[in-house]
Amino acid sequence: MKAVQEQQQTINVLSAEVNKLKTENRTGSNLDLNSLPWQAASLEQNQPNPVNHTTTFRYSIPAGSTVQILVFDSNTGKNVKTLSASTSGQVEMNRSDLKAGTYIYSLVVNGKSTASKHLTINK
């Protein structure tokens, strides 16, 4: 019985939050739509992959965000490259300073890692 009461209390708190957000949205308050979950950033698989010379990273981000793409050596976890990404939704990387192998790249939005993918570089 106690568990049911705790669940009902949680439901009541969440319902109050939803109602508050609905009211703020109707009254035109400063509700930041970019902070809501459906506005999250996304990252696509780089193309081409495996990489011979250059590759393109495509992503989407909420308006007004600052973005970087960090490339890590998958064996050591060391950050081997940092790309400043623009709001255009894509950035190109030249692999000339990276040796053949497997890497992980992460999309960092407003200082927080939001998504990661694997990338392979050919000899």
mmCIF file of N, CA and C in Angstrom:
data_model
loop_
_atom_site.group_PDB
_atom_site.id
_atom_site.type_symbol
_atom_site.label_atom_id
_atom_site.label_comp_id
_atom_site.label_asym_id
_atom_site.label_seq_id
_atom_site.Cartn_x
_atom_site.Cartn_y
_atom_site.Cartn_z
ATOM 1 N N MET A 1 0.814 -1.191 0.000
ATOM 2 C CA MET A 1 0.000 0.000 0.000
ATOM 3 C C MET A 1 0.866 1.267 0.000
ATOM 4 N N LYS A 2 1.986 1.211 0.730
ATOM 5 C CA LYS A 2 2.873 2.372 0.798
ATOM 6 C C LYS A 2 3.462 2.698 -0.577
ATOM 7 N N ALA A 3 3.797 1.655 -1.357
ATOM 8 C CA ALA A 3 4.359 1.864 -2.697
ATOM 9 C C ALA A 3 3.356 2.580 -3.598
ATOM 10 N N VAL A 4 2.094 2.210 -3.505
ATOM 11 C CA VAL A 4 1.050 2.848 -4.310
ATOM 12 C C VAL A 4 0.915 4.322 -3.919
ATOM 13 N N GLN A 5 0.991 4.616 -2.622
ATOM 14 C CA GLN A 5 0.913 5.998 -2.162
ATOM 15 C C GLN A 5 2.095 6.822 -2.680
ATOM 16 N N GLU A 6 3.303 6.224 -2.681
ATOM 17 C CA GLU A 6 4.491 6.925 -3.199
ATOM 18 C C GLU A 6 4.360 7.189 -4.691
ATOM 19 N N GLN A 7 3.829 6.197 -5.424
ATOM 20 C CA GLN A 7 3.621 6.389 -6.861
ATOM 21 C C GLN A 7 2.617 7.510 -7.117
ATOM 22 N N GLN A 8 1.555 7.545 -6.333
ATOM 23 C CA GLN A 8 0.545 8.589 -6.514
ATOM 24 C C GLN A 8 1.133 9.963 -6.217
ATOM 25 N N GLN A 9 2.003 10.050 -5.221
ATOM 26 C CA GLN A 9 2.650 11.318 -4.893
ATOM 27 C C GLN A 9 3.520 11.778 -6.060
ATOM 28 N N THR A 10 4.272 10.851 -6.671
ATOM 29 C CA THR A 10 5.106 11.172 -7.838
ATOM 30 C C THR A 10 4.239 11.639 -8.999
ATOM 31 N N ILE A 11 3.131 10.954 -9.223
ATOM 32 C CA ILE A 11 2.212 11.347 -10.304
ATOM 33 C C ILE A 11 1.682 12.754 -10.063
ATOM 34 N N ASN A 12 1.344 13.069 -8.837
ATOM 35 C CA ASN A 12 0.826 14.403 -8.503
ATOM 36 C C ASN A 12 1.868 15.485 -8.762
ATOM 37 N N VAL A 13 3.124 15.228 -8.374
ATOM 38 C CA VAL A 13 4.195 16.202 -8.593
ATOM 39 C C VAL A 13 4.413 16.421 -10.086
ATOM 40 N N LEU A 14 4.475 15.333 -10.854
ATOM 41 C CA LEU A 14 4.696 15.447 -12.302
ATOM 42 C C LEU A 14 3.518 16.142 -12.994
ATOM 43 N N SER A 15 2.314 15.855 -12.566
ATOM 44 C CA SER A 15 1.129 16.518 -13.139
ATOM 45 C C SER A 15 1.174 18.016 -12.887
ATOM 46 N N ALA A 16 1.600 18.394 -11.694
ATOM 47 C CA ALA A 16 1.712 19.823 -11.373
ATOM 48 C C ALA A 16 2.745 20.493 -12.277
ATOM 49 N N GLU A 17 3.878 19.824 -12.530
ATOM 50 C CA GLU A 17 4.912 20.371 -13.417
ATOM 51 C C GLU A 17 4.382 20.538 -14.838
ATOM 52 N N VAL A 18 3.662 19.544 -15.339
ATOM 53 C CA VAL A 18 3.084 19.625 -16.689
ATOM 54 C C VAL A 18 2.111 20.791 -16.767
ATOM 55 N N ASN A 19 1.261 20.920 -15.790
ATOM 56 C CA ASN A 19 0.295 22.027 -15.783
ATOM 57 C C ASN A 19 0.997 23.380 -15.736
ATOM 58 N N LYS A 20 2.071 23.465 -14.960
ATOM 59 C CA LYS A 20 2.847 24.711 -14.890
ATOM 60 C C LYS A 20 3.426 25.057 -16.258
ATOM 61 N N LEU A 21 4.004 24.066 -16.940
ATOM 62 C CA LEU A 21 4.578 24.310 -18.269
ATOM 63 C C LEU A 21 3.501 24.716 -19.272
ATOM 64 N N LYS A 22 2.350 24.087 -19.209
ATOM 65 C CA LYS A 22 1.252 24.451 -20.108
ATOM 66 C C LYS A 22 0.823 25.895 -19.873
ATOM 67 N N THR A 23 0.704 26.283 -18.606
ATOM 68 C CA THR A 23 0.295 27.641 -18.262
ATOM 69 C C THR A 23 1.328 28.649 -18.741
ATOM 70 N N GLU A 24 2.610 28.365 -18.495
ATOM 71 C CA GLU A 24 3.667 29.273 -18.935
ATOM 72 C C GLU A 24 3.656 29.422 -20.443
ATOM 73 N N ASN A 25 3.422 28.330 -21.143
ATOM 74 C CA ASN A 25 3.411 28.367 -22.607
ATOM 75 C C ASN A 25 2.232 29.199 -23.110
ATOM 76 N N ARG A 26 1.070 29.083 -22.489
ATOM 77 C CA ARG A 26 -0.112 29.849 -22.905
ATOM 78 C C ARG A 26 0.030 31.330 -22.592
ATOM 79 N N THR A 27 0.703 31.652 -21.497
ATOM 80 C CA THR A 27 0.813 33.053 -21.109
ATOM 81 C C THR A 27 1.999 33.754 -21.757
ATOM 82 N N GLY A 28 2.775 33.023 -22.534
ATOM 83 C CA GLY A 28 3.884 33.652 -23.248
ATOM 84 C C GLY A 28 5.081 33.962 -22.385
ATOM 85 N N SER A 29 5.263 33.227 -21.307
ATOM 86 C CA SER A 29 6.426 33.481 -20.449
ATOM 87 C C SER A 29 7.696 33.045 -21.164
ATOM 88 N N ASN A 30 8.803 33.162 -20.492
ATOM 89 C CA ASN A 30 10.105 32.865 -21.082
ATOM 90 C C ASN A 30 10.421 31.372 -21.078
ATOM 91 N N LEU A 31 9.530 30.557 -21.574
ATOM 92 C CA LEU A 31 9.766 29.125 -21.678
ATOM 93 C C LEU A 31 10.791 28.894 -22.777
ATOM 94 N N ASP A 32 11.899 28.263 -22.438
ATOM 95 C CA ASP A 32 12.976 28.006 -23.397
ATOM 96 C C ASP A 32 12.718 26.687 -24.109
ATOM 97 N N LEU A 33 12.143 26.759 -25.303
ATOM 98 C CA LEU A 33 11.817 25.546 -26.046
ATOM 99 C C LEU A 33 13.052 24.741 -26.425
ATOM 100 N N ASN A 34 14.222 25.397 -26.529
ATOM 101 C CA ASN A 34 15.440 24.668 -26.867
ATOM 102 C C ASN A 34 15.927 23.774 -25.741
ATOM 103 N N SER A 35 15.424 23.957 -24.543
ATOM 104 C CA SER A 35 15.855 23.127 -23.427
ATOM 105 C C SER A 35 14.991 21.887 -23.267
ATOM 106 N N LEU A 36 13.936 21.772 -24.029
ATOM 107 C CA LEU A 36 13.041 20.636 -23.903
ATOM 108 C C LEU A 36 13.620 19.409 -24.600
ATOM 109 N N PRO A 37 13.267 18.203 -24.127
ATOM 110 C CA PRO A 37 13.902 16.977 -24.614
ATOM 111 C C PRO A 37 13.815 16.757 -26.119
ATOM 112 N N TRP A 38 12.708 17.154 -26.766
ATOM 113 C CA TRP A 38 12.592 16.883 -28.199
ATOM 114 C C TRP A 38 13.490 17.796 -29.037
ATOM 115 N N GLN A 39 14.148 18.741 -28.406
ATOM 116 C CA GLN A 39 15.055 19.629 -29.122
ATOM 117 C C GLN A 39 16.506 19.155 -29.018
ATOM 118 N N ALA A 40 16.716 17.921 -28.602
ATOM 119 C CA ALA A 40 18.069 17.409 -28.388
ATOM 120 C C ALA A 40 18.857 17.373 -29.697
ATOM 121 N N ALA A 41 20.165 17.439 -29.565
ATOM 122 C CA ALA A 41 21.052 17.365 -30.719
ATOM 123 C C ALA A 41 21.112 15.929 -31.233
ATOM 124 N N SER A 42 21.504 15.779 -32.495
ATOM 125 C CA SER A 42 21.703 14.445 -33.061
ATOM 126 C C SER A 42 22.957 14.435 -33.926
ATOM 127 N N LEU A 43 23.525 13.254 -34.077
ATOM 128 C CA LEU A 43 24.766 13.066 -34.819
ATOM 129 C C LEU A 43 24.590 11.908 -35.785
ATOM 130 N N GLU A 44 24.963 12.133 -37.052
ATOM 131 C CA GLU A 44 24.888 11.074 -38.055
ATOM 132 C C GLU A 44 26.247 10.380 -38.180
ATOM 133 N N GLN A 45 26.252 9.219 -38.819
ATOM 134 C CA GLN A 45 27.507 8.520 -39.095
ATOM 135 C C GLN A 45 28.293 9.319 -40.131
ATOM 136 N N ASN A 46 29.600 9.438 -39.891
ATOM 137 C CA ASN A 46 30.435 10.185 -40.844
ATOM 138 C C ASN A 46 30.427 9.508 -42.209
ATOM 139 N N GLN A 47 30.641 10.296 -43.258
ATOM 140 C CA GLN A 47 30.688 9.785 -44.636
ATOM 141 C C GLN A 47 31.896 10.366 -45.335
ATOM 142 N N PRO A 48 32.706 9.605 -46.018
ATOM 143 C CA PRO A 48 32.680 8.143 -46.055
ATOM 144 C C PRO A 48 33.301 7.557 -44.796
ATOM 145 N N ASN A 49 32.980 6.324 -44.561
ATOM 146 C CA ASN A 49 33.561 5.563 -43.460
ATOM 147 C C ASN A 49 33.690 4.125 -43.933
ATOM 148 N N PRO A 50 34.870 3.588 -44.050
ATOM 149 C CA PRO A 50 36.181 4.068 -43.620
ATOM 150 C C PRO A 50 36.662 5.286 -44.413
ATOM 151 N N VAL A 51 37.584 6.022 -43.771
ATOM 152 C CA VAL A 51 38.104 7.277 -44.313
ATOM 153 C C VAL A 51 39.449 7.034 -44.981
ATOM 154 N N ASN A 52 39.609 7.562 -46.195
ATOM 155 C CA ASN A 52 40.908 7.531 -46.864
ATOM 156 C C ASN A 52 41.619 8.878 -46.739
ATOM 157 N N HIS A 53 40.910 9.966 -47.070
ATOM 158 C CA HIS A 53 41.523 11.303 -47.047
ATOM 159 C C HIS A 53 40.736 12.277 -46.177
ATOM 160 N N THR A 54 39.466 12.482 -46.517
ATOM 161 C CA THR A 54 38.613 13.385 -45.744
ATOM 162 C C THR A 54 37.281 12.698 -45.457
ATOM 163 N N THR A 55 36.606 13.211 -44.445
ATOM 164 C CA THR A 55 35.275 12.707 -44.109
ATOM 165 C C THR A 55 34.424 13.881 -43.625
ATOM 166 N N THR A 56 33.118 13.720 -43.707
ATOM 167 C CA THR A 56 32.191 14.765 -43.290
ATOM 168 C C THR A 56 31.339 14.260 -42.140
ATOM 169 N N PHE A 57 31.242 15.089 -41.096
ATOM 170 C CA PHE A 57 30.375 14.817 -39.957
ATOM 171 C C PHE A 57 29.136 15.692 -40.108
ATOM 172 N N ARG A 58 27.957 15.082 -40.016
ATOM 173 C CA ARG A 58 26.698 15.837 -40.091
ATOM 174 C C ARG A 58 25.968 15.696 -38.752
ATOM 175 N N TYR A 59 25.306 16.767 -38.346
ATOM 176 C CA TYR A 59 24.655 16.800 -37.042
ATOM 177 C C TYR A 59 23.558 17.850 -37.063
ATOM 178 N N SER A 60 22.701 17.808 -36.062
ATOM 179 C CA SER A 60 21.732 18.887 -35.869
ATOM 180 C C SER A 60 21.804 19.293 -34.401
ATOM 181 N N ILE A 61 21.614 20.587 -34.162
ATOM 182 C CA ILE A 61 21.736 21.135 -32.810
ATOM 183 C C ILE A 61 20.651 22.182 -32.585
ATOM 184 N N PRO A 62 20.291 22.417 -31.326
ATOM 185 C CA PRO A 62 19.338 23.495 -31.046
ATOM 186 C C PRO A 62 19.948 24.852 -31.412
ATOM 187 N N ALA A 63 19.119 25.781 -31.818
ATOM 188 C CA ALA A 63 19.569 27.129 -32.189
ATOM 189 C C ALA A 63 20.321 27.773 -31.027
ATOM 190 N N GLY A 64 21.392 28.485 -31.366
ATOM 191 C CA GLY A 64 22.163 29.215 -30.376
ATOM 192 C C GLY A 64 23.176 28.380 -29.613
ATOM 193 N N SER A 65 23.356 27.119 -30.002
ATOM 194 C CA SER A 65 24.283 26.233 -29.298
ATOM 195 C C SER A 65 25.709 26.413 -29.795
ATOM 196 N N THR A 66 26.667 26.106 -28.932
ATOM 197 C CA THR A 66 28.067 26.036 -29.345
ATOM 198 C C THR A 66 28.426 24.566 -29.480
ATOM 199 N N VAL A 67 29.214 24.251 -30.524
ATOM 200 C CA VAL A 67 29.429 22.856 -30.885
ATOM 201 C C VAL A 67 30.896 22.564 -31.163
ATOM 202 N N GLN A 68 31.323 21.376 -30.761
ATOM 203 C CA GLN A 68 32.626 20.831 -31.119
ATOM 204 C C GLN A 68 32.438 19.362 -31.431
ATOM 205 N N ILE A 69 33.356 18.829 -32.243
ATOM 206 C CA ILE A 69 33.438 17.391 -32.435
ATOM 207 C C ILE A 69 34.812 16.971 -31.938
ATOM 208 N N LEU A 70 34.809 16.051 -30.987
ATOM 209 C CA LEU A 70 36.046 15.540 -30.423
ATOM 210 C C LEU A 70 36.287 14.142 -30.965
ATOM 211 N N VAL A 71 37.529 13.881 -31.401
ATOM 212 C CA VAL A 71 37.904 12.572 -31.937
ATOM 213 C C VAL A 71 38.863 11.928 -30.937
ATOM 214 N N PHE A 72 38.542 10.696 -30.528
ATOM 215 C CA PHE A 72 39.327 9.970 -29.542
ATOM 216 C C PHE A 72 39.894 8.691 -30.143
ATOM 217 N N ASP A 73 41.121 8.343 -29.787
ATOM 218 C CA ASP A 73 41.701 7.050 -30.136
ATOM 219 C C ASP A 73 40.941 5.996 -29.342
ATOM 220 N N SER A 74 40.359 5.017 -30.018
ATOM 221 C CA SER A 74 39.531 4.041 -29.310
ATOM 222 C C SER A 74 40.346 3.104 -28.426
ATOM 223 N N ASN A 75 41.655 2.967 -28.682
ATOM 224 C CA ASN A 75 42.488 2.095 -27.852
ATOM 225 C C ASN A 75 42.926 2.776 -26.561
ATOM 226 N N THR A 76 43.240 4.056 -26.623
ATOM 227 C CA THR A 76 43.779 4.746 -25.455
ATOM 228 C C THR A 76 42.783 5.690 -24.795
ATOM 229 N N GLY A 77 41.739 6.096 -25.528
ATOM 230 C CA GLY A 77 40.782 7.065 -25.012
ATOM 231 C C GLY A 77 41.278 8.497 -25.087
ATOM 232 N N LYS A 78 42.459 8.674 -25.676
ATOM 233 C CA LYS A 78 43.069 10.006 -25.767
ATOM 234 C C LYS A 78 42.386 10.841 -26.839
ATOM 235 N N ASN A 79 42.123 12.115 -26.517
ATOM 236 C CA ASN A 79 41.565 13.053 -27.492
ATOM 237 C C ASN A 79 42.672 13.391 -28.485
ATOM 238 N N VAL A 80 42.480 13.015 -29.749
ATOM 239 C CA VAL A 80 43.510 13.229 -30.764
ATOM 240 C C VAL A 80 43.191 14.373 -31.711
ATOM 241 N N LYS A 81 41.958 14.851 -31.685
ATOM 242 C CA LYS A 81 41.585 15.949 -32.585
ATOM 243 C C LYS A 81 40.326 16.623 -32.055
ATOM 244 N N THR A 82 40.300 17.950 -32.150
ATOM 245 C CA THR A 82 39.121 18.728 -31.782
ATOM 246 C C THR A 82 38.748 19.599 -32.969
ATOM 247 N N LEU A 83 37.513 19.462 -33.406
ATOM 248 C CA LEU A 83 37.017 20.235 -34.545
ATOM 249 C C LEU A 83 36.000 21.254 -34.060
ATOM 250 N N SER A 84 36.182 22.497 -34.438
ATOM 251 C CA SER A 84 35.180 23.518 -34.165
ATOM 252 C C SER A 84 34.089 23.354 -35.205
ATOM 253 N N ALA A 85 32.902 23.099 -34.741
ATOM 254 C CA ALA A 85 31.792 22.868 -35.655
ATOM 255 C C ALA A 85 30.893 24.093 -35.685
ATOM 256 N N SER A 86 30.337 24.358 -36.830
ATOM 257 C CA SER A 86 29.472 25.531 -36.990
ATOM 258 C C SER A 86 28.013 25.131 -36.846
ATOM 259 N N THR A 87 27.164 26.104 -36.868
ATOM 260 C CA THR A 87 25.726 25.846 -36.794
ATOM 261 C C THR A 87 25.165 25.351 -38.129
ATOM 262 N N SER A 88 26.009 25.233 -39.152
ATOM 263 C CA SER A 88 25.548 24.786 -40.464
ATOM 264 C C SER A 88 25.101 23.333 -40.468
ATOM 265 N N GLY A 89 25.553 22.555 -39.482
ATOM 266 C CA GLY A 89 25.141 21.160 -39.422
ATOM 267 C C GLY A 89 26.114 20.191 -40.037
ATOM 268 N N GLN A 90 27.282 20.656 -40.445
ATOM 269 C CA GLN A 90 28.296 19.727 -40.944
ATOM 270 C C GLN A 90 29.678 20.337 -40.852
ATOM 271 N N VAL A 91 30.668 19.446 -40.713
ATOM 272 C CA VAL A 91 32.062 19.866 -40.678
ATOM 273 C C VAL A 91 32.887 18.759 -41.338
ATOM 274 N N GLU A 92 33.922 19.163 -42.064
ATOM 275 C CA GLU A 92 34.787 18.211 -42.758
ATOM 276 C C GLU A 92 36.099 18.057 -41.995
ATOM 277 N N MET A 93 36.626 16.822 -41.985
ATOM 278 C CA MET A 93 37.888 16.551 -41.314
ATOM 279 C C MET A 93 38.860 15.905 -42.290
ATOM 280 N N ASN A 94 40.090 16.430 -42.305
ATOM 281 C CA ASN A 94 41.181 15.823 -43.049
ATOM 282 C C ASN A 94 41.896 14.876 -42.111
ATOM 283 N N ARG A 95 42.107 13.655 -42.525
ATOM 284 C CA ARG A 95 42.686 12.652 -41.641
ATOM 285 C C ARG A 95 44.210 12.598 -41.707
ATOM 286 N N SER A 96 44.864 13.538 -42.362
ATOM 287 C CA SER A 96 46.297 13.471 -42.619
ATOM 288 C C SER A 96 47.147 13.323 -41.360
ATOM 289 N N ASP A 97 46.696 13.851 -40.225
ATOM 290 C CA ASP A 97 47.496 13.746 -39.004
ATOM 291 C C ASP A 97 47.069 12.593 -38.093
ATOM 292 N N LEU A 98 46.197 11.712 -38.592
ATOM 293 C CA LEU A 98 45.759 10.557 -37.819
ATOM 294 C C LEU A 98 46.220 9.271 -38.489
ATOM 295 N N LYS A 99 46.729 8.346 -37.698
ATOM 296 C CA LYS A 99 47.183 7.071 -38.251
ATOM 297 C C LYS A 99 46.000 6.148 -38.490
ATOM 298 N N ALA A 100 46.220 5.123 -39.283
ATOM 299 C CA ALA A 100 45.177 4.142 -39.553
ATOM 300 C C ALA A 100 44.721 3.508 -38.245
ATOM 301 N N GLY A 101 43.429 3.301 -38.125
ATOM 302 C CA GLY A 101 42.897 2.683 -36.917
ATOM 303 C C GLY A 101 41.441 3.031 -36.699
ATOM 304 N N THR A 102 40.970 2.707 -35.500
ATOM 305 C CA THR A 102 39.579 2.950 -35.132
ATOM 306 C C THR A 102 39.515 4.085 -34.116
ATOM 307 N N TYR A 103 38.554 4.963 -34.306
ATOM 308 C CA TYR A 103 38.388 6.138 -33.464
ATOM 309 C C TYR A 103 36.927 6.265 -33.046
ATOM 310 N N ILE A 104 36.710 7.040 -32.021
ATOM 311 C CA ILE A 104 35.357 7.391 -31.585
ATOM 312 C C ILE A 104 35.259 8.910 -31.667
ATOM 313 N N TYR A 105 34.178 9.407 -32.247
ATOM 314 C CA TYR A 105 33.981 10.854 -32.263
ATOM 315 C C TYR A 105 32.699 11.191 -31.533
ATOM 316 N N SER A 106 32.739 12.322 -30.830
ATOM 317 C CA SER A 106 31.604 12.751 -30.013
ATOM 318 C C SER A 106 31.183 14.161 -30.382
ATOM 319 N N LEU A 107 29.888 14.373 -30.406
ATOM 320 C CA LEU A 107 29.319 15.699 -30.607
ATOM 321 C C LEU A 107 29.151 16.331 -29.232
ATOM 322 N N VAL A 108 29.802 17.476 -29.023
ATOM 323 C CA VAL A 108 29.733 18.180 -27.747
ATOM 324 C C VAL A 108 28.964 19.477 -27.970
ATOM 325 N N VAL A 109 27.822 19.599 -27.305
ATOM 326 C CA VAL A 109 26.951 20.759 -27.459
ATOM 327 C C VAL A 109 26.881 21.484 -26.115
ATOM 328 N N ASN A 110 27.264 22.756 -26.154
ATOM 329 C CA ASN A 110 27.266 23.572 -24.936
ATOM 330 C C ASN A 110 28.042 22.899 -23.803
ATOM 331 N N GLY A 111 29.168 22.276 -24.179
ATOM 332 C CA GLY A 111 30.049 21.660 -23.191
ATOM 333 C C GLY A 111 29.656 20.274 -22.730
ATOM 334 N N LYS A 112 28.569 19.710 -23.292
ATOM 335 C CA LYS A 112 28.113 18.382 -22.874
ATOM 336 C C LYS A 112 28.119 17.426 -24.060
ATOM 337 N N SER A 113 28.686 16.243 -23.865
ATOM 338 C CA SER A 113 28.699 15.224 -24.904
ATOM 339 C C SER A 113 27.280 14.712 -25.100
ATOM 340 N N THR A 114 26.804 14.769 -26.350
ATOM 341 C CA THR A 114 25.421 14.387 -26.615
ATOM 342 C C THR A 114 25.279 13.097 -27.421
ATOM 343 N N ALA A 115 26.309 12.742 -28.203
ATOM 344 C CA ALA A 115 26.242 11.534 -29.020
ATOM 345 C C ALA A 115 27.646 11.162 -29.470
ATOM 346 N N SER A 116 27.844 9.868 -29.716
ATOM 347 C CA SER A 116 29.146 9.381 -30.185
ATOM 348 C C SER A 116 28.953 8.316 -31.243
ATOM 349 N N LYS A 117 29.938 8.209 -32.136
ATOM 350 C CA LYS A 117 29.937 7.210 -33.206
ATOM 351 C C LYS A 117 31.365 6.721 -33.415
ATOM 352 N N HIS A 118 31.492 5.634 -34.171
ATOM 353 C CA HIS A 118 32.799 5.074 -34.508
ATOM 354 C C HIS A 118 33.218 5.504 -35.908
ATOM 355 N N LEU A 119 34.525 5.601 -36.091
ATOM 356 C CA LEU A 119 35.096 5.982 -37.375
ATOM 357 C C LEU A 119 36.351 5.155 -37.595
ATOM 358 N N THR A 120 36.555 4.697 -38.821
ATOM 359 C CA THR A 120 37.724 3.910 -39.169
ATOM 360 C C THR A 120 38.538 4.647 -40.214
ATOM 361 N N ILE A 121 39.853 4.677 -39.993
ATOM 362 C CA ILE A 121 40.748 5.319 -40.950
ATOM 363 C C ILE A 121 41.605 4.243 -41.602
ATOM 364 N N ASN A 122 41.594 4.237 -42.943
ATOM 365 C CA ASN A 122 42.413 3.291 -43.713
ATOM 366 C C ASN A 122 43.849 3.762 -43.799
ATOM 367 N N LYS A 123 44.711 2.848 -44.190
ATOM 368 C CA LYS A 123 46.141 3.203 -44.375
ATOM 369 C C LYS A 123 46.318 4.127 -45.541
#
